[in-house]
Amino acid sequence: MTLKDYSLKSKIFFFFILLLIAVQTVSFFTTRFSNERLEEQQLTSQLSQAETLLKNELDSRSYYLTAFVETAAKDYGLKQVLVEDTRSLLVALNNHRKRIDADIAIAFNNEGTIIGELVVKDSNQEIKRVSAGNQIKEKFAYQNFLNDESEQLFFPIDKEIYQLVITPLKNGDMIIGHIGFGYAINSRLANRLANLTGFSVGFGLENSGNWQWLVSEQVGLFDYSALDEPDSSFSPLSDNSRSTYIYANYVLGDVDKQSLTATTFQLRSNLIAAIKQDSVQLLLMIAVTLIMSLIGAYIIASGVTMPLRKLVSLSKDIAQGNYEQDINIGKTREFSQLADQFEHMQEAIQSREQEITEQAYLDSLTALPNRNQFYRDLPKVDNPFLLCQINIRRLSDINDTLGHEVGDEVIIEVANRLRSLSQPLYHTSGNGFLLRCDNETEDDIKECSQKINSVIEQSFNYQNIDLHLQVNIGVSTSDGWTQANQLLKEVDAAMQIAKRSNLLYQLYDRQIDQNTLDRLQLVNRLRLAIEKDEFVLFYQPKLNLQNNRIEEVEALVRWNHPVNGLITPDAFIQIADQTGQMAALSNWVLNKSIEQFYIWREMGLELKIAINISPENLLDDDFCQQLVSIFKSHDKLNDSIRIEITEDAFMDHDSKAVENINLLRKEGIYLSIDDYGTGYSSLAQLKNLPVQELKIDRCFVQQLISSDADKLIVRSTIQLSHQLGLKVVAEGVEDKKTLDWLISQGCEKAQGFYISRPLAADNFYTWLKQSDYSKNEEKQQVDGITSNVSTFNPS
Ligand code: C2E
Ligand code: CA
Ligand code: CA
C-alpha cells in the first residue's frame, strides 16, 4: 500500500498521531529534565537549610552551655566544696548537671588536676546512669584550656566525644580551680538534629583524609551500622559518594589533631525514587492526554473530511444524472463557498446536458425534431395514425447543379411548408421528412397526401430561380406495427416504390415488402461490390451439335456476397440496370472474360466466350464506344468474345439501339439474340438486324419432348433462322431426348443442365478435360459470319 491508497481522513489522523507523539515526547523529556534540576536545586537548598539549622543548634547549645557553666561557677557552695571534699563536690556537680541534663560534669583544682568527674552513660537511650569518671586525680590533658576565660573543647573519653565548656572558679581575682559541663556528641544528638533538619545527621572524625564515624547505630531512618558495609560505604570526604549521597559537612572543632565534623546527608536514591514516581505520574498523564487527543484527532479528521466525502457521494449522484441534490456540507466559510460552487457546477452540468440532449434530438438545419425524437415520441402515441415518409425529389440534382446552399434552402423551405400542416413533423435525413397524421386511417391516405402536395407544389423562388418542388410519399398505418424501426422501414420501402414509379404516394403493402427490402439492401451494396471485385464469372458450355465439341461458353455473372453468399444474376441485374450501374458491371464482365480467354489459351484451351449485355447498355453510347475500343485494343478479339443481347433490347426502343448494334457489328463482333420467343418480336423484324445467332429461350426447350406446341415453335424457329442465315442455339436442354431431338432438327448448338451447369473457371476446365467433348483433337471449326445453313452431322 502506498501513501495515496489511504483516505484523507486516515492521513490527517496519522498526521495528528505523529504530531501528538512528538509533542508529548518533547514535553515528557523537558518536564523530566526540569524536574530533575528542580529537585537538585530543592535538595541543595534543603541541605543548606539543614546545615544552617545544625549550626544554629550547635552554636546555641554551646552558647547556652557557656552561659550555664559561667553561672554555675559563681555558685558559692561549689567553690567551697571544691577543695574540701570530693564526695560533696560530686554531689554539687551532679546537682548542677541535672539542671541542664548535661552528659558530663568535671572539676579541676588550681593545679590542673581532675578532682571531680561525672559521666552519663546511656547504654540504652531511655535510662541514663551517672557514674564517676575514671580520670579523677589525673592531670587534665588539655591544660591550655584551663585559663581565666571560658573555653570550649571537644573532649574524648573512651570512645565518646563531649562538647565541653570549661570556666574558671574565682575567689575574687584568684583562680581556685575550673569546672566544666558538656554534652556527648552521640546518636542521641544526631537523632535530635535529624528530627530538626529532616536530614540524616552523623558525626565523624577526620584525620588526614581518613574518616571515622562516631555513630554506629540506627539514627532515625538511617542505620549507621550499614555504612561500614562495602557496597554502601559512604565517606563525606570522598567525591565518589556524591553520586549516591547528597551531603554537607560542618567542622565543629578539633579532637587530638582530628577534625570533629557533623554531616547532614540524604541518599540520592530516595530523591530519584521520588522523581521516578513523578515520571510514572507524568507518563500516565501523557497517556491519558494522548488517548483524549487521539479521540479528538479522529473527530477532527472525520469532521474535516466529512464534507469531502459528502461531495464525493454528491458527485456520484450527479454522474448518475440525479441533479436534485441538497448541497449542505458545513457551515464554515470555505465549505459554504465550495457548496455554492458545487451547486453552480451542478446547474451548469444540468443545463449543458439539457442542451446536448436537445441537440441530440434536433436537426440543426431545420430545427425540427430528428429521428431520435421520433423514436422517443412514438411509444407515447396511443391513437391511430398514418405515418408519411416524405422525400424531396431530385434534391441531388439541385445540389449538383445549383450547389448545396440552394439544396439547404430547399430543405428549409420544405420543412417550413410541412410545418404549416401542424402535425408532428421530423426531419430524418437530408431530403427526408416524417409526418405523423394523428387519428387518420388508411381511408384518409389520398386526402392526406394531397394536403401535403398542396403545400409543397406552390412555386418556390430562390434568388430569382423558380424551383418546382416535388415529393414522393411513402405511407404506412399504425395498425399492426410492432416497432418504430419496422414502421420506418415500411414507409421507406413504400416511398422508394412511389419514387421509382413516379407516384405522389404509395401505401406500404406487406406483400411487396420483403422483395423490396432485399432489393434495397442489394442496391446499396452493389456499387461497393463492383469496387471490391465481389463478382465471379461462371461458364456454361454451348455444345456444337455438329461435331459434339465444346468450342464456346457463355459467361454468367454471380455476386459473391460477403454475407449472403453466391447471388444469382436475376436478383441484381435488374437493380444494376435501374441504378445505372449496368455499364460498370458489363465492363467488368467483359474484362474478366478477356482475362479468362487468355488464361485458357495459355493452358492450351481455345474457347470462345459469350457475354451478356443488357438492353440498357445498348442505349449507352459511351458504353458502346468503350466496348468497341476494348475490342480494338486486342488482336482478333472479335474472334473470341461474343455478345448476347436479349431481343427486347431493340424492339422497345428507338433507332439508338439499332445504331449501336450496327456499330458493334462493324467491328466484326459476333452477336447473338438472347431469349428469343419471350418478347413480341417476330423473325421478320429481326431479319434486318446484323446478328449471327439466335438463342431459343429455354421456356420452349425445357418441356419440348412432352409439348407438341413447343416442338412446333422450336422446329419452325430453327428452319426460319436457317433461312435467314442465323445459327440456332437451344438453351435449357435438360435431358438426352431433347438433345437428340434438337440434333435431328439441325440445331447447331445446345446449352443446358444436361450438358453442364454453369461452372466456375477452374471447375469448368476440370470438367471439360474429363468429358467426352474434348477427346476429339481435330481442328476446331470457327463459326463463320458468312457460314450458311449447316450440315446435319449425327455424331
Ligand atoms: P440467360 O442469358 O438466358 O442465361 C442462361 C440462364 O439459364 C442462366 O441463368 C443459366 O444458369 C440458366 N440455364 C442454363 N441451362 C439451363 C437449363 O438446362 N435449365 C434451366 N432451368 N436453366 C438453365 P443465370 O446464370 O441465373 O442467368 C440468368 C440471367 O441473368 C441470364 O439469362 C442473363 O439474362 C442474365 N445474366 C447473367 N449473366 C449476365 C451478365 O454478365 N450480364 C448481363 N447483362 N446479364 C447477365
Ligand atoms: Ca444469355
Ligand atoms: Ca437466354
Coordinates of C-alpha atoms in Angstrom, one line a residue, residues 35-278:
N35 CA 12.0 18.2 37.4
E36 CA 15.4 16.7 38.0
R37 CA 17.0 20.1 38.0
L38 CA 14.3 21.4 40.3
E39 CA 14.8 18.5 42.6
E40 CA 18.5 19.0 42.7
Q41 CA 18.0 22.7 43.5
Q42 CA 15.4 21.9 46.1
L43 CA 17.6 19.4 47.7
T44 CA 20.6 21.6 47.7
S45 CA 18.6 24.3 49.4
Q46 CA 17.1 21.8 51.8
L47 CA 20.6 20.7 52.5
S48 CA 21.8 24.2 53.2
Q49 CA 18.8 24.8 55.4
A50 CA 19.6 21.7 57.3
E51 CA 23.2 22.8 57.6
T52 CA 22.1 26.2 58.9
L53 CA 19.8 24.6 61.4
L54 CA 22.5 22.3 62.5
K55 CA 25.0 25.1 63.0
N56 CA 22.4 27.2 64.9
E57 CA 21.6 24.4 67.1
L58 CA 25.1 23.5 67.9
D59 CA 26.1 27.2 68.3
S60 CA 23.1 27.9 70.6
R61 CA 24.0 24.8 72.6
S62 CA 27.5 26.0 73.1
Y63 CA 26.3 29.5 74.0
Y64 CA 23.7 28.1 76.4
L65 CA 26.3 25.7 77.8
T66 CA 28.8 28.5 78.3
A67 CA 26.2 30.7 80.0
F68 CA 25.2 27.8 82.3
V69 CA 28.8 26.9 83.1
E70 CA 29.7 30.6 84.0
T71 CA 26.6 30.9 86.2
A72 CA 27.4 27.6 87.9
A73 CA 31.0 28.9 88.5
K74 CA 29.6 31.7 90.6
D75 CA 28.0 29.2 92.9
Y76 CA 29.5 29.8 96.4
G77 CA 28.7 26.4 97.6
L78 CA 30.5 24.8 94.7
K79 CA 33.6 27.0 95.4
Q80 CA 33.5 25.8 99.0
V81 CA 33.3 22.1 98.3
L82 CA 35.9 22.3 95.6
V83 CA 38.8 21.9 97.8
E84 CA 37.2 20.2 100.8
D85 CA 35.6 17.0 100.0
T86 CA 35.4 15.1 96.8
R87 CA 32.1 13.4 97.5
S88 CA 30.4 16.8 98.3
L89 CA 31.9 18.1 95.1
L90 CA 30.4 15.3 93.0
V91 CA 27.0 15.9 94.6
A92 CA 27.2 19.6 93.9
L93 CA 28.5 18.9 90.4
N94 CA 25.6 16.5 89.8
N95 CA 23.1 18.9 91.0
H96 CA 24.2 21.5 88.5
R97 CA 24.5 18.8 85.8
K98 CA 20.9 17.7 86.3
R99 CA 19.7 21.3 85.7
I100 CA 20.8 21.1 82.1
D101 CA 20.8 17.4 81.7
A102 CA 24.5 17.5 80.8
D103 CA 26.3 14.4 79.9
I104 CA 29.5 15.3 81.6
A105 CA 30.4 17.4 84.6
I106 CA 34.0 17.9 85.6
A107 CA 36.0 19.9 88.1
F108 CA 39.7 20.8 88.2
N109 CA 41.8 22.2 91.1
N110 CA 44.1 25.1 90.5
E111 CA 46.9 22.8 89.5
G112 CA 45.0 21.4 86.6
T113 CA 44.2 18.0 88.1
I114 CA 40.8 16.5 87.7
I115 CA 39.2 16.4 91.1
G116 CA 35.7 15.5 90.2
E117 CA 34.2 13.9 87.1
L118 CA 30.6 12.7 86.4
V119 CA 29.8 10.9 83.1
V120 CA 26.3 9.9 81.9
K121 CA 26.2 6.7 80.1
D122 CA 23.2 5.8 78.1
S123 CA 23.6 2.3 77.0
N124 CA 20.1 2.2 76.0
Q125 CA 18.9 5.6 75.4
E126 CA 15.9 5.6 77.8
I127 CA 17.7 5.1 81.1
K128 CA 20.8 7.2 82.0
R129 CA 23.3 6.2 84.5
V130 CA 25.5 8.7 86.2
S131 CA 28.9 7.4 87.2
A132 CA 32.1 8.9 88.5
G133 CA 34.7 9.3 85.8
N134 CA 37.8 7.3 85.9
Q135 CA 40.2 10.2 85.4
I136 CA 39.9 11.6 88.8
K137 CA 43.2 12.6 90.2
E138 CA 44.7 12.6 86.8
K139 CA 46.3 15.7 85.3
F140 CA 44.0 17.1 82.7
A141 CA 45.4 16.5 79.2
Y142 CA 44.3 19.9 77.8
Q143 CA 45.9 22.3 80.3
N144 CA 45.8 25.2 77.9
F145 CA 42.0 25.3 78.2
L146 CA 42.4 26.0 81.9
N147 CA 42.8 29.8 82.0
D148 CA 40.8 32.7 83.2
E149 CA 38.3 32.6 80.3
S150 CA 35.5 30.2 79.4
E151 CA 36.8 27.7 76.9
Q152 CA 35.0 25.1 74.7
L153 CA 36.7 22.0 73.6
F154 CA 35.8 18.6 72.3
F155 CA 36.9 16.2 74.8
P156 CA 37.3 12.4 74.2
I157 CA 36.6 9.9 76.9
D158 CA 36.8 6.3 75.9
K159 CA 35.0 6.2 72.6
E160 CA 32.8 9.2 73.3
I161 CA 33.5 12.8 72.5
Y162 CA 31.9 15.5 74.5
Q163 CA 31.3 19.1 73.8
L164 CA 32.8 20.5 77.0
V165 CA 32.7 24.2 78.2
I166 CA 35.3 24.9 81.0
T167 CA 35.3 28.1 83.0
P168 CA 37.4 29.2 86.0
L169 CA 36.2 29.3 89.6
K170 CA 37.4 32.5 91.2
N171 CA 37.7 33.8 94.7
G172 CA 38.0 37.5 94.0
D173 CA 40.6 37.6 91.2
M174 CA 42.2 34.4 92.2
I175 CA 41.6 31.3 90.2
I176 CA 40.9 28.5 92.6
G177 CA 40.1 25.9 90.0
H178 CA 37.9 25.2 87.0
I179 CA 34.6 23.5 86.3
G180 CA 33.2 22.2 83.0
F181 CA 29.9 20.8 81.7
G182 CA 29.2 19.2 78.4
Y183 CA 27.1 17.1 76.1
A184 CA 28.0 13.9 74.4
I185 CA 28.3 14.1 70.6
N186 CA 26.4 10.9 70.0
S187 CA 23.5 9.2 68.4
R188 CA 21.1 11.0 70.7
L189 CA 22.3 14.3 69.5
A190 CA 22.3 13.1 65.9
N191 CA 18.7 11.9 66.3
R192 CA 17.6 15.2 67.6
L193 CA 19.4 17.1 64.9
A194 CA 17.9 14.7 62.3
N195 CA 14.4 15.4 63.6
L196 CA 15.1 19.1 63.5
T197 CA 16.6 19.2 60.0
G198 CA 14.7 16.4 58.2
F199 CA 18.1 15.1 57.1
S200 CA 20.2 12.3 58.4
V201 CA 22.9 13.7 60.6
G202 CA 26.1 12.0 61.6
F203 CA 29.3 12.8 63.3
G204 CA 32.8 11.7 62.4
L205 CA 36.4 12.3 62.9
E206 CA 38.6 13.2 60.0
N207 CA 42.2 12.6 60.2
S208 CA 44.3 13.5 57.3
G209 CA 41.9 12.1 54.7
N210 CA 40.5 9.2 56.9
W211 CA 37.1 9.3 58.1
Q212 CA 35.7 7.6 61.2
W213 CA 32.1 7.6 62.1
L214 CA 31.2 8.3 65.7
V215 CA 27.7 7.0 65.5
S216 CA 27.1 3.4 64.6
E217 CA 23.5 2.5 65.3
Q218 CA 20.1 3.3 63.9
V219 CA 19.6 7.0 63.9
G220 CA 16.1 7.9 62.7
L221 CA 15.7 6.3 59.3
F222 CA 19.4 5.8 58.9
D223 CA 21.3 2.8 60.1
Y224 CA 24.9 3.8 60.5
S225 CA 26.0 0.3 61.1
A226 CA 25.2 -0.3 57.4
L227 CA 27.7 2.3 56.4
D228 CA 30.5 0.0 57.1
E229 CA 29.1 -2.4 54.6
P230 CA 31.4 -2.1 51.5
D231 CA 28.6 -1.6 48.9
S232 CA 27.0 1.3 50.8
S233 CA 30.2 2.8 52.1
F234 CA 29.8 6.5 52.5
S235 CA 32.5 8.9 53.3
P236 CA 31.6 12.5 53.3
L237 CA 35.2 13.2 52.2
S238 CA 35.0 11.3 49.0
D239 CA 33.6 12.8 45.9
N240 CA 32.6 9.3 44.8
S241 CA 29.9 9.5 47.4
R242 CA 28.3 12.4 45.6
S243 CA 26.7 10.0 43.1
T244 CA 24.9 8.1 45.9
Y245 CA 24.5 10.8 48.5
I246 CA 23.9 14.5 48.8
Y247 CA 25.6 15.9 51.9
A248 CA 27.2 18.9 53.6
N249 CA 30.0 18.8 56.3
Y250 CA 30.4 21.2 59.2
V251 CA 33.5 21.2 61.1
L252 CA 32.8 21.5 64.9
G253 CA 36.3 21.6 66.2
D254 CA 39.5 19.6 66.8
V255 CA 39.9 16.5 68.8
D256 CA 43.6 15.5 69.2
K257 CA 44.5 16.9 65.8
Q258 CA 41.5 15.3 64.2
S259 CA 38.6 17.3 62.9
L260 CA 35.3 16.7 64.5
T261 CA 32.7 17.0 61.7
A262 CA 28.9 17.0 61.6
T263 CA 27.4 15.7 58.3
T264 CA 23.9 16.3 57.0
F265 CA 23.1 13.9 54.2
Q266 CA 20.5 12.2 52.2
L267 CA 20.6 9.1 49.9
R268 CA 20.1 10.2 46.3
S269 CA 18.1 7.1 45.6
N270 CA 15.4 8.4 47.9
L271 CA 15.3 11.5 45.8
I272 CA 15.4 9.6 42.5
A273 CA 12.5 7.4 43.7
A274 CA 10.5 10.5 44.3
I275 CA 11.4 11.8 40.8
K276 CA 10.7 8.4 39.3
Q277 CA 7.3 8.4 41.0
D278 CA 6.7 11.8 39.3

